[in-house]
Tab-separated table of C-alpha atoms and ligand atoms in Angstrom:
chain	number	residue	atom	x	y	z
M	768	MET	CA	-23.589	98.063	-5.043
M	769	ASP	CA	-19.736	98.566	-5.321
M	770	VAL	CA	-19.944	100.512	-2.147
M	771	LEU	CA	-21.745	98.128	-0.235
M	772	ARG	CA	-19.257	95.443	-1.128
M	773	GLU	CA	-16.494	97.729	-0.543
M	774	PHE	CA	-18.180	98.237	3.147
M	775	LEU	CA	-18.651	94.256	3.762
M	776	GLU	CA	-15.026	93.875	2.757
M	777	PHE	CA	-13.717	96.488	5.019
M	778	ILE	CA	-15.949	94.675	7.421
M	779	GLU	CA	-14.635	91.205	6.944
M	780	SER	CA	-10.896	92.117	6.229
M	781	SER	CA	-10.702	93.441	10.226
M	782	ARG	CA	-8.740	91.200	12.163
M	783	PRO	CA	-9.615	90.838	15.634
M	784	GLU	CA	-8.736	94.160	16.956
M	785	PRO	CA	-9.900	96.312	20.076
M	786	VAL	CA	-13.811	97.207	19.858
M	787	GLY	CA	-12.779	100.735	20.138
M	788	ARG	CA	-10.542	100.733	17.083
M	789	LEU	CA	-13.306	98.802	15.164
M	790	LEU	CA	-15.724	101.443	16.236
M	791	ARG	CA	-13.456	104.384	15.170
M	792	ARG	CA	-12.928	102.560	11.675
M	793	VAL	CA	-16.826	101.995	11.046
M	794	LEU	CA	-17.522	105.784	12.003
M	795	LEU	CA	-14.709	106.872	9.837
M	796	LYS	CA	-15.974	104.646	7.140
M	797	SER	CA	-19.699	105.862	7.364
M	798	ARG	CA	-18.637	109.450	7.051
M	799	GLU	CA	-16.628	108.576	4.138
M	800	LEU	CA	-19.386	106.842	2.120
M	801	THR	CA	-21.976	109.728	2.972
M	802	GLY	CA	-19.684	112.814	2.994
M	803	ALA	CA	-20.396	113.452	6.699
M	804	GLU	CA	-18.029	116.341	8.314
M	805	ALA	CA	-18.851	114.684	11.552
M	806	GLY	CA	-20.108	112.423	13.692
M	807	THR	CA	-20.215	110.423	16.857
M	808	ILE	CA	-20.412	106.511	17.275
M	809	PHE	CA	-22.145	105.033	20.252
M	810	ILE	CA	-21.898	101.209	21.871
M	811	VAL	CA	-24.906	99.588	23.446
M	812	ARG	CA	-23.625	98.785	27.603
M	813	GLY	CA	-25.382	97.339	30.670
M	814	ARG	CA	-28.797	95.402	30.566
M	815	GLY	CA	-31.905	96.029	31.770
M	816	ALA	CA	-32.349	99.010	33.840
M	817	THR	CA	-28.701	99.776	33.158
M	818	ARG	CA	-28.612	99.989	29.683
M	819	ARG	CA	-27.358	102.867	28.133
M	820	LEU	CA	-25.282	104.383	25.259
M	821	GLU	CA	-21.672	105.058	25.778
M	822	ALA	CA	-20.006	107.093	23.126
M	823	ALA	CA	-16.938	105.149	21.948
M	824	ASP	CA	-15.592	108.007	19.628
M	825	SER	CA	-16.627	111.597	18.085
M	826	GLN	CA	-15.238	112.786	14.712
M	827	ASN	CA	-15.360	116.844	13.599
M	828	ASP	CA	-13.392	117.958	10.196
M	829	VAL	CA	-13.907	121.301	11.558
M	830	VAL	CA	-13.588	121.835	14.927
M	831	PRO	CA	-10.878	119.609	17.059
M	832	VAL	CA	-12.973	117.047	19.446
M	833	THR	CA	-11.474	115.046	22.266
M	834	SER	CA	-12.055	111.597	22.564
M	835	ALA	CA	-15.848	110.928	23.551
M	836	THR	CA	-16.587	109.705	27.090
M	837	PHE	CA	-20.331	110.596	27.465
M	838	VAL	CA	-22.876	108.341	28.398
M	839	LEU	CA	-26.843	108.979	27.176
M	840	PRO	CA	-29.598	107.026	28.818
M	841	ILE	CA	-31.945	104.916	26.245
M	842	THR	CA	-35.061	107.123	26.041
M	843	THR	CA	-36.473	109.324	23.506
M	844	SER	CA	-35.426	112.505	24.708
M	845	SER	CA	-32.321	112.631	22.345
M	846	ILE	CA	-31.635	111.594	19.176
M	847	ALA	CA	-29.339	108.797	19.541
M	848	GLY	CA	-31.301	107.341	22.422
M	849	TYR	CA	-34.402	107.565	20.284
M	850	THR	CA	-32.790	105.292	17.350
M	851	ALA	CA	-31.331	103.000	20.152
M	852	ALA	CA	-34.999	102.538	22.039
M	853	THR	CA	-36.943	102.194	18.552
M	854	GLY	CA	-34.491	100.822	15.883
M	855	GLU	CA	-35.681	103.604	13.794
M	856	THR	CA	-33.756	105.614	11.237
M	857	VAL	CA	-33.398	109.422	11.982
M	858	PHE	CA	-32.980	112.017	9.042
M	859	VAL	CA	-33.007	115.543	9.986
M	860	ASP	CA	-32.653	118.466	7.988
M	861	ASP	CA	-31.833	121.053	10.513
M	862	LEU	CA	-31.522	120.313	14.122
M	863	TYR	CA	-32.176	123.639	15.192
M	864	GLU	CA	-35.405	123.604	13.590
M	865	LEU	CA	-37.056	120.307	14.881
M	866	PRO	CA	-40.357	119.603	13.803
M	867	GLU	CA	-43.086	119.744	16.413
M	868	GLU	CA	-43.878	115.862	16.667
M	869	VAL	CA	-40.801	114.665	17.838
M	870	PRO	CA	-40.202	113.384	21.252
M	871	PHE	CA	-36.154	114.311	20.806
M	872	THR	CA	-34.485	117.490	21.609
M	873	PHE	CA	-31.154	118.815	20.451
M	874	ASP	CA	-28.439	119.192	22.906
M	875	ARG	CA	-26.587	122.803	21.531
M	876	SER	CA	-23.912	122.911	24.136
M	877	PHE	CA	-21.297	121.117	21.907
M	878	ASP	CA	-21.941	123.867	19.112
M	879	ARG	CA	-22.151	126.858	21.730
M	880	ARG	CA	-18.619	125.480	23.293
M	881	HIS	CA	-16.693	125.308	19.799
M	882	GLY	CA	-18.652	127.634	17.741
M	883	TYR	CA	-19.707	124.931	15.436
M	884	ARG	CA	-23.046	124.735	13.482
M	885	SER	CA	-24.646	121.371	13.284
M	886	ARG	CA	-27.320	121.170	11.022
M	887	SER	CA	-28.175	117.902	8.869
M	888	MET	CA	-28.041	114.602	10.669
M	889	LEU	CA	-28.478	110.923	9.611
M	890	CYS	CA	-28.763	109.016	12.821
M	891	PHE	CA	-28.959	104.811	12.402
M	892	PRO	CA	-29.226	101.904	14.440
M	893	LEU	CA	-26.234	99.047	14.322
M	894	LEU	CA	-28.172	96.011	14.907
M	895	ASN	CA	-26.906	92.164	15.741
M	896	TYR	CA	-28.168	89.336	14.259
M	897	ASP	CA	-31.118	89.411	16.202
M	898	ARG	CA	-32.034	92.744	15.343
M	899	ARG	CA	-31.027	93.854	18.734
M	900	VAL	CA	-29.475	97.477	18.911
M	901	VAL	CA	-26.076	97.110	19.859
M	902	GLY	CA	-25.095	100.877	18.327
M	903	VAL	CA	-25.872	104.008	17.244
M	904	VAL	CA	-24.200	105.949	14.349
M	905	GLN	CA	-24.865	109.611	14.235
M	906	LEU	CA	-23.492	111.326	11.064
M	907	ILE	CA	-23.869	115.407	11.069
M	908	ASN	CA	-23.686	117.759	8.202
M	909	ARG	CA	-23.225	116.261	4.811
M	910	ARG	CA	-20.587	118.360	2.782
M	911	VAL	CA	-21.238	118.334	-0.788
M	912	GLU	CA	-18.687	119.992	-3.108
M	913	GLY	CA	-19.083	123.447	-4.303
M	914	HIS	CA	-21.506	124.102	-1.635
M	915	ASP	CA	-21.079	126.106	1.619
M	916	ARG	CA	-24.116	125.068	3.361
M	917	PRO	CA	-24.156	121.423	4.285
M	918	ALA	CA	-26.950	119.188	2.282
M	919	ALA	CA	-29.728	116.960	4.072
M	920	PHE	CA	-29.065	113.243	3.996
M	921	GLY	CA	-31.311	111.167	2.498
M	922	ASP	CA	-32.220	107.862	1.510
M	923	GLU	CA	-29.304	107.645	-1.029
M	924	GLN	CA	-27.045	107.934	2.224
M	925	ALA	CA	-28.658	105.568	4.159
M	926	GLY	CA	-29.139	102.981	1.503
M	927	LEU	CA	-25.244	103.000	1.286
M	928	ILE	CA	-25.196	101.992	4.945
M	929	VAL	CA	-28.244	100.767	6.512
M	930	PRO	CA	-28.130	97.502	4.600
M	931	VAL	CA	-24.972	96.511	6.205
M	932	ASN	CA	-25.517	97.856	9.378
M	933	HIS	CA	-26.143	94.193	10.974
M	934	ILE	CA	-22.953	93.059	9.545
M	935	VAL	CA	-21.376	96.029	11.219
M	936	GLY	CA	-23.062	95.325	14.466
M	937	ALA	CA	-22.540	91.481	14.564
M	938	ALA	CA	-18.590	92.499	14.104
M	939	ILE	CA	-18.872	95.095	16.935
M	940	GLU	CA	-20.801	92.914	19.406
M	941	ARG	CA	-18.257	90.079	18.509
M	942	ALA	CA	-15.283	92.350	19.102
M	943	ASP	CA	-17.017	93.613	22.267
M	944	MET	CA	-17.104	89.565	23.456
M	945	LEU	CA	-13.626	89.048	22.817
M	946	GLU	CA	-12.758	91.931	24.465
M	947	ARG	CA	-14.741	91.132	27.693
M	948	ILE	CA	-13.684	87.368	27.580
M	949	ARG	CA	-9.766	89.142	27.240
M	950	ALA	CA	-10.644	91.378	30.515
M	951	GLN	CA	-12.269	88.428	32.495
M	952	ASN	CA	-9.132	86.278	31.549
M	953	VAL	CA	-7.120	88.982	32.916
M	954	ARG	CA	-9.073	88.996	36.358
M	955	LEU	CA	-9.065	85.513	36.446
M	956	ARG	CA	-4.872	85.485	36.039
M	957	ASP	CA	-4.823	88.122	38.356
M	958	ARG	CA	-7.024	86.295	40.836
M	959	ASN	CA	-4.809	83.230	40.587
M	960	ARG	CA	-1.831	85.148	41.109
M	961	THR	CA	-3.187	86.572	44.072
M	962	LEU	CA	-4.432	82.979	45.086
M	963	ALA	CA	-0.583	81.501	44.641
M	964	GLU	CA	0.838	84.272	46.925
M	965	GLN	CA	-1.537	83.942	49.464
M	966	ARG	CA	-0.803	80.351	49.653
M	967	ALA	CA	2.641	80.850	49.515
M	968	ARG	CA	2.599	83.158	52.568
M	969	ILE	CA	0.371	80.570	54.323
M	970	ALA	CA	2.740	78.221	53.641
M	971	ALA	CA	5.524	80.623	55.129
M	972	LEU	CA	3.071	81.063	58.164
M	973	GLN	CA	2.897	76.923	58.699
M	974	ASP	CA	6.845	76.801	58.217
M	975	GLU	CA	7.282	79.306	60.866
M	976	THR	CA	4.702	77.853	63.147
M	977	GLU	CA	6.351	74.722	62.684
M	978	ASP	CA	9.623	76.213	63.779
M	979	ALA	CA	7.883	77.599	66.564
M	980	PHE	CA	6.417	74.545	67.636
M	981	ARG	CA	9.597	72.361	67.559
M	982	LEU	CA	11.609	75.139	69.423
M	983	SER	CA	8.686	75.050	71.741
M	984	ILE	CA	9.241	71.030	72.791
M	985	ASN	CA	12.734	71.485	72.737
M	986	LEU	CA	12.545	73.857	75.404
M	987	LEU	CA	10.104	71.966	77.246
M	988	ALA	CA	12.475	68.630	77.018
M	989	ARG	CA	15.465	70.766	78.525
M	990	ALA	CA	13.209	72.161	81.082
M	991	ALA	CA	13.159	68.428	82.249
M	992	GLU	CA	16.680	68.629	82.628
M	993	VAL	CA	17.201	71.461	85.118
M	994	HIS	CA	17.203	68.760	88.003
M	995	ASP	CA	18.885	66.018	86.043
M	996	ARG	CA	22.133	64.658	84.491
M	997	ASP	CA	21.115	64.520	81.355
M	998	THR	CA	21.981	67.099	78.905
M	999	ALA	CA	20.611	68.919	75.884
M	1000	ALA	CA	23.062	66.936	73.803
M	1001	HIS	CA	21.427	63.458	75.060
M	1002	VAL	CA	18.190	64.481	74.187
M	1003	LEU	CA	19.260	65.338	70.484
M	1004	ARG	CA	21.201	62.501	70.137
M	1005	VAL	CA	18.178	60.163	71.151
M	1006	ASN	CA	16.022	62.049	68.599
M	1007	GLU	CA	18.714	61.222	66.186
M	1008	TYR	CA	19.166	57.615	66.934
M	1009	SER	CA	15.306	57.151	67.189
M	1010	HIS	CA	15.309	58.630	63.584
M	1011	PHE	CA	17.799	56.708	62.288
M	1012	ILE	CA	16.694	53.468	63.795
M	1013	ALA	CA	13.035	54.231	62.486
M	1014	SER	CA	14.180	54.898	58.841
M	1015	GLU	CA	16.479	51.367	59.088
M	1016	LEU	CA	13.362	49.584	60.046
M	1017	GLY	CA	11.427	50.877	57.043
M	1018	MET	CA	8.709	53.018	59.001
M	1019	PRO	CA	6.927	55.552	56.843
M	1020	ALA	CA	8.362	59.168	56.507
M	1021	ALA	CA	5.804	60.619	58.635
M	1022	PHE	CA	6.778	58.385	61.340
M	1023	CYS	CA	10.105	58.976	61.019
M	1024	ASP	CA	9.849	62.840	61.086
M	1025	GLU	CA	7.423	62.444	64.032
M	1026	ILE	CA	9.827	60.268	66.112
M	1027	ARG	CA	12.747	62.968	65.714
M	1028	TYR	CA	11.136	65.400	67.594
M	1029	SER	CA	9.086	63.023	70.034
M	1030	ALA	CA	11.814	61.482	71.173
M	1031	GLN	CA	13.421	63.808	73.188
M	1032	LEU	CA	10.452	64.281	75.571
M	1033	HIS	CA	11.060	60.855	76.779
M	1034	ASP	CA	11.849	61.755	80.270
M	1035	VAL	CA	9.857	65.153	80.604
M	1036	GLY	CA	7.657	63.832	83.262
M	1037	LYS	CA	10.351	64.307	85.541
M	1038	MET	CA	9.719	67.911	85.953
M	1039	SER	CA	6.776	66.841	88.086
M	1040	VAL	CA	9.003	64.497	90.200
M	1041	ASP	CA	9.126	65.420	93.908
M	1042	GLY	CA	12.234	68.141	93.817
M	1043	ARG	CA	13.803	66.325	97.052
M	1044	VAL	CA	14.009	62.878	95.262
M	1045	LEU	CA	15.351	64.237	92.144
M	1046	ARG	CA	18.173	66.574	93.998
M	1047	LYS	CA	18.996	63.333	96.680
M	1048	ARG	CA	22.491	62.237	96.097
M	1049	GLY	CA	23.177	58.691	96.624
M	1050	PRO	CA	20.957	55.591	96.851
M	1051	LEU	CA	17.156	56.172	96.738
M	1052	ASP	CA	14.789	54.694	99.452
M	1053	ASP	CA	11.616	52.402	98.108
M	1054	GLU	CA	9.518	55.194	98.579
M	1055	GLU	CA	11.542	57.510	96.831
M	1056	ARG	CA	12.252	55.125	93.937
M	1057	ALA	CA	8.256	54.686	93.624
M	1058	GLU	CA	8.275	58.099	93.120
M	1059	MET	CA	10.942	58.489	90.623
M	1060	CYS	CA	9.451	55.609	88.848
M	1061	ARG	CA	6.032	57.726	88.248
M	1062	HIS	CA	7.927	60.136	85.641
M	1063	PRO	CA	6.563	57.993	82.806
M	1064	GLU	CA	2.930	58.563	83.940
M	1065	TYR	CA	3.587	62.276	84.571
M	1066	GLY	CA	5.042	62.855	81.333
M	1067	PHE	CA	1.983	61.421	79.674
M	1068	GLN	CA	-0.300	63.396	81.872
M	1069	ILE	CA	1.822	66.533	80.407
M	1070	LEU	CA	1.893	65.275	76.701
M	1071	GLU	CA	-1.292	63.783	75.941
M	1072	PRO	CA	-3.522	66.711	75.417
M	1073	SER	CA	-1.601	68.000	72.527
M	1074	ASP	CA	-2.812	66.525	69.368
M	1075	ARG	CA	0.874	66.933	67.758
M	1076	LEU	CA	2.407	65.335	70.845
M	1077	GLN	CA	0.557	61.907	70.905
M	1078	MET	CA	3.450	59.979	69.857
M	1079	ALA	CA	5.748	61.860	72.693
M	1080	ALA	CA	3.017	60.874	75.227
M	1081	SER	CA	3.017	57.254	73.804
M	1082	ILE	CA	7.132	57.240	74.189
M	1083	ALA	CA	6.881	58.898	77.611
M	1084	LEU	CA	4.515	56.681	79.105
M	1085	ASN	CA	6.060	53.202	77.691
M	1086	HIS	CA	9.760	53.953	77.289
M	1087	HIS	CA	10.846	51.768	80.672
M	1088	GLU	CA	8.570	49.045	79.547
M	1089	ARG	CA	10.464	45.867	78.808
M	1090	TRP	CA	10.027	43.350	76.101
M	1091	ASP	CA	9.563	40.513	78.514
M	1092	GLY	CA	7.066	42.564	80.664
M	1093	THR	CA	9.177	43.361	83.635
M	1094	GLY	CA	9.312	47.026	83.102
M	1095	TYR	CA	7.491	49.816	84.468
M	1096	PRO	CA	4.814	51.249	84.565
M	1097	ASN	CA	2.265	48.952	82.936
M	1098	ARG	CA	4.138	45.800	82.824
M	1099	ARG	CA	3.411	45.811	79.064
M	1100	ARG	CA	4.921	43.268	77.019
M	1101	GLY	CA	6.291	42.453	73.540
M	1102	GLU	CA	4.222	44.364	71.255
M	1103	GLU	CA	1.784	45.536	73.295
M	1104	ILE	CA	4.771	48.256	73.961
M	1105	PRO	CA	4.582	50.757	70.973
M	1106	ILE	CA	6.935	50.510	68.684
M	1107	GLU	CA	8.060	54.103	68.987
M	1108	ALA	CA	8.732	53.330	73.020
M	1109	ARG	CA	10.723	50.149	72.017
M	1110	ILE	CA	12.957	52.325	69.674
M	1111	VAL	CA	13.102	55.055	72.163
M	1112	ALA	CA	14.274	52.696	74.849
M	1113	LEU	CA	16.878	51.267	72.542
M	1114	ALA	CA	18.144	54.751	71.404
M	1115	ASP	CA	18.292	55.501	75.308
M	1116	ILE	CA	20.257	52.689	76.653
M	1117	TYR	CA	22.934	53.046	73.994
M	1118	ASP	CA	22.915	56.839	74.885
M	1119	ALA	CA	23.211	56.158	78.525
M	1120	LEU	CA	26.024	53.172	78.176
M	1121	ARG	CA	28.232	55.660	76.139
M	1122	SER	CA	27.953	58.525	78.669
M	1123	PRO	CA	30.447	59.034	81.372
M	1124	ARG	CA	28.626	59.237	84.499
M	1125	PRO	CA	30.305	60.048	88.141
M	1126	TYR	CA	30.255	56.222	89.047
M	1127	LYS	CA	31.421	55.219	85.852
M	1128	PRO	CA	33.311	56.034	82.751
M	1129	GLY	CA	31.863	56.517	79.144
M	1130	LEU	CA	32.029	53.228	77.114
M	1131	ASP	CA	33.640	53.219	73.567
M	1132	HIS	CA	31.352	52.159	70.717
M	1133	GLU	CA	32.548	48.425	70.659
M	1134	ARG	CA	31.983	47.640	74.005
M	1135	THR	CA	28.476	49.183	73.826
M	1136	VAL	CA	27.723	47.221	70.887
M	1137	ARG	CA	29.010	43.754	72.742
M	1138	ILE	CA	27.057	44.527	75.935
M	1139	LEU	CA	24.000	45.237	73.892
M	1140	ALA	CA	24.266	41.712	72.005
M	1141	GLU	CA	25.191	39.575	75.203
M	1142	GLY	CA	24.427	41.633	78.353
M	1143	ASP	CA	26.396	41.950	81.433
M	1144	ASP	CA	25.558	42.376	85.123
M	1145	ARG	CA	22.939	45.315	85.036
M	1146	LEU	CA	21.569	44.611	81.452
M	1147	ASP	CA	19.845	41.428	79.963
M	1148	PRO	CA	18.916	42.603	76.536
M	1149	GLU	CA	16.774	39.798	75.716
M	1150	GLY	CA	14.773	40.527	78.558
M	1151	HIS	CA	14.642	44.017	77.828
M	1152	LEU	CA	14.556	44.669	73.976
M	1153	ASP	CA	12.673	44.163	71.130
M	1154	PRO	CA	14.640	41.178	69.374
M	1155	THR	CA	13.886	42.845	65.756
M	1156	LEU	CA	15.282	46.025	67.182
M	1157	ARG	CA	18.467	43.851	68.441
M	1158	VAL	CA	18.915	42.326	64.980
M	1159	LEU	CA	18.968	45.572	63.253
M	1160	PHE	CA	20.981	47.641	66.128
M	1161	ALA	CA	23.785	44.402	65.526
M	1162	ALA	CA	23.562	45.000	61.669
M	1163	ARG	CA	23.481	48.976	61.634
M	1164	HIS	CA	24.939	50.124	64.635
M	1165	ALA	CA	27.733	52.441	62.902
M	1166	GLY	CA	24.737	54.764	62.338
M	1167	LEU	CA	24.224	55.238	66.298
M	1168	ALA	CA	28.225	55.970	66.390
M	1169	GLU	CA	28.389	58.528	63.466
M	1170	ILE	CA	25.458	60.065	65.648
M	1171	TRP	CA	27.318	59.864	68.780
M	1172	ASP	CA	30.400	61.543	67.037
M	1173	ARG	CA	28.513	64.385	65.495
M	1174	PHE	CA	26.915	65.454	68.279
M	1175	SER	CA	29.831	64.635	70.327
M	1176	PRO	CA	29.485	65.249	74.417
M	1177	SER	CA	30.004	68.637	75.625
M	1178	ALA	CA	32.359	68.968	78.867
M	1179	ALA	CA	29.031	69.383	81.010
M	1180	GLU	CA	28.266	65.529	80.149
M	1181	ALA	CA	30.728	64.589	82.113
M	1182	GLU	CA	29.755	66.759	85.345
M	1183	ALA	CA	29.130	64.945	88.687
M	1184	GLY	CA	25.669	65.536	89.290
M	1185	PRO	CA	22.897	63.948	91.246
M	1186	ASP	CA	22.405	60.780	89.744
M	1187	HIS	CA	19.373	58.197	89.684
M	1188	SER	CA	17.241	57.476	86.939
M	1189	SER	CA	16.870	58.250	83.537
M	1190	SER	CA	18.122	55.726	81.857
M	1191	SER	CA	16.452	52.088	81.846
M	1192	LEU	CA	19.726	50.761	83.213
M	1193	THR	CA	19.530	52.838	86.326
M	1194	ALA	CA	16.072	53.621	86.960
M	1195	VAL	CA	14.409	50.090	87.444
M	1196	PRO	CA	12.698	49.609	90.949
B	1066	FE2	FE1	16.984	59.636	78.392
B	1067	FE2	FE1	13.192	57.918	81.768
């Protein structure tokens, strides 16, 4: 009974450890208790048709053995397979002289390779609490002091181990399960890391796509200027003024972000205006003026098909509408005019007043503020602009001056060129 208690204590005291190490210790302890010179311990793996015995450790005090890695099918043709299949403990006195009636044979290849002689064997199953076989221990050649020839294993040796085999089996099953859970966790962690990396790559790709998109529409905005006096600096400033005004108005961040790249496309429709009209110097006749005034609709047609350019399309169509309904092309009035177009109209007029033209000098900020407040012979702010935006401009106009200074006009800005049109100031029919 002392031996039994010792075995139980040995199993219970074992801290959670890799199942391979536990199996090695179980084999060592089994050999120690029975005096076996050699042995192999197997674990049952797989389920259903793939159920098999995998050798987890081999030990031999006489000849060196490398770590066992072989696999046996669970059939009665081998001794370990027989024990796994039937749950029976097998005693063999001499492995080279098996009784006729047994279904299994003994494979002598190990003995031949190592010049070893396997003689007696005790082979018993390790069972879990459901009495299912989870492993097999095969002990070989019981050594008895003073005897050269190994003795047979008997009930005395089996009695030392077999009563605790289900405790050992349960410990092995638990260790094996823990190990598989741990391996599963590692796989999950690896998968999560892979997913995180993929997400980062997709995000980077989206950033690139977004950059490419913004570059494309800036190029589109500039393509429209080929025949126009407006410059790259003008469209960039209109972007910034519009963003500033929208933010000051308390518009949502997504709106502010969108208007910042959409505003520059307000005159993109000029690409479609008859080139002779665009290039003509001097005043336009009625027909030419009518063609020029189609640029909001041309712009809308260019931009409307794109999901990402819906706000830009709305700005292009409505940036010449006026608060009092005297604008074009649809004579919309008041809040019928989309807010993004009302904002861009204010931004566009501010920039037009400040920009030098062949027929006028650029105005300074103070003078521009005064005209936007009181009007002059060409501009009627009350009829022209959203009153809310006029109040906002009166309070926050310093922000626009700052943008003008930051994106200061290049020399090209002052160059003479054909001029009819772009701002609401000059293009009204
Ligand atoms: Fe403009
Ligand atoms: Fe325009």
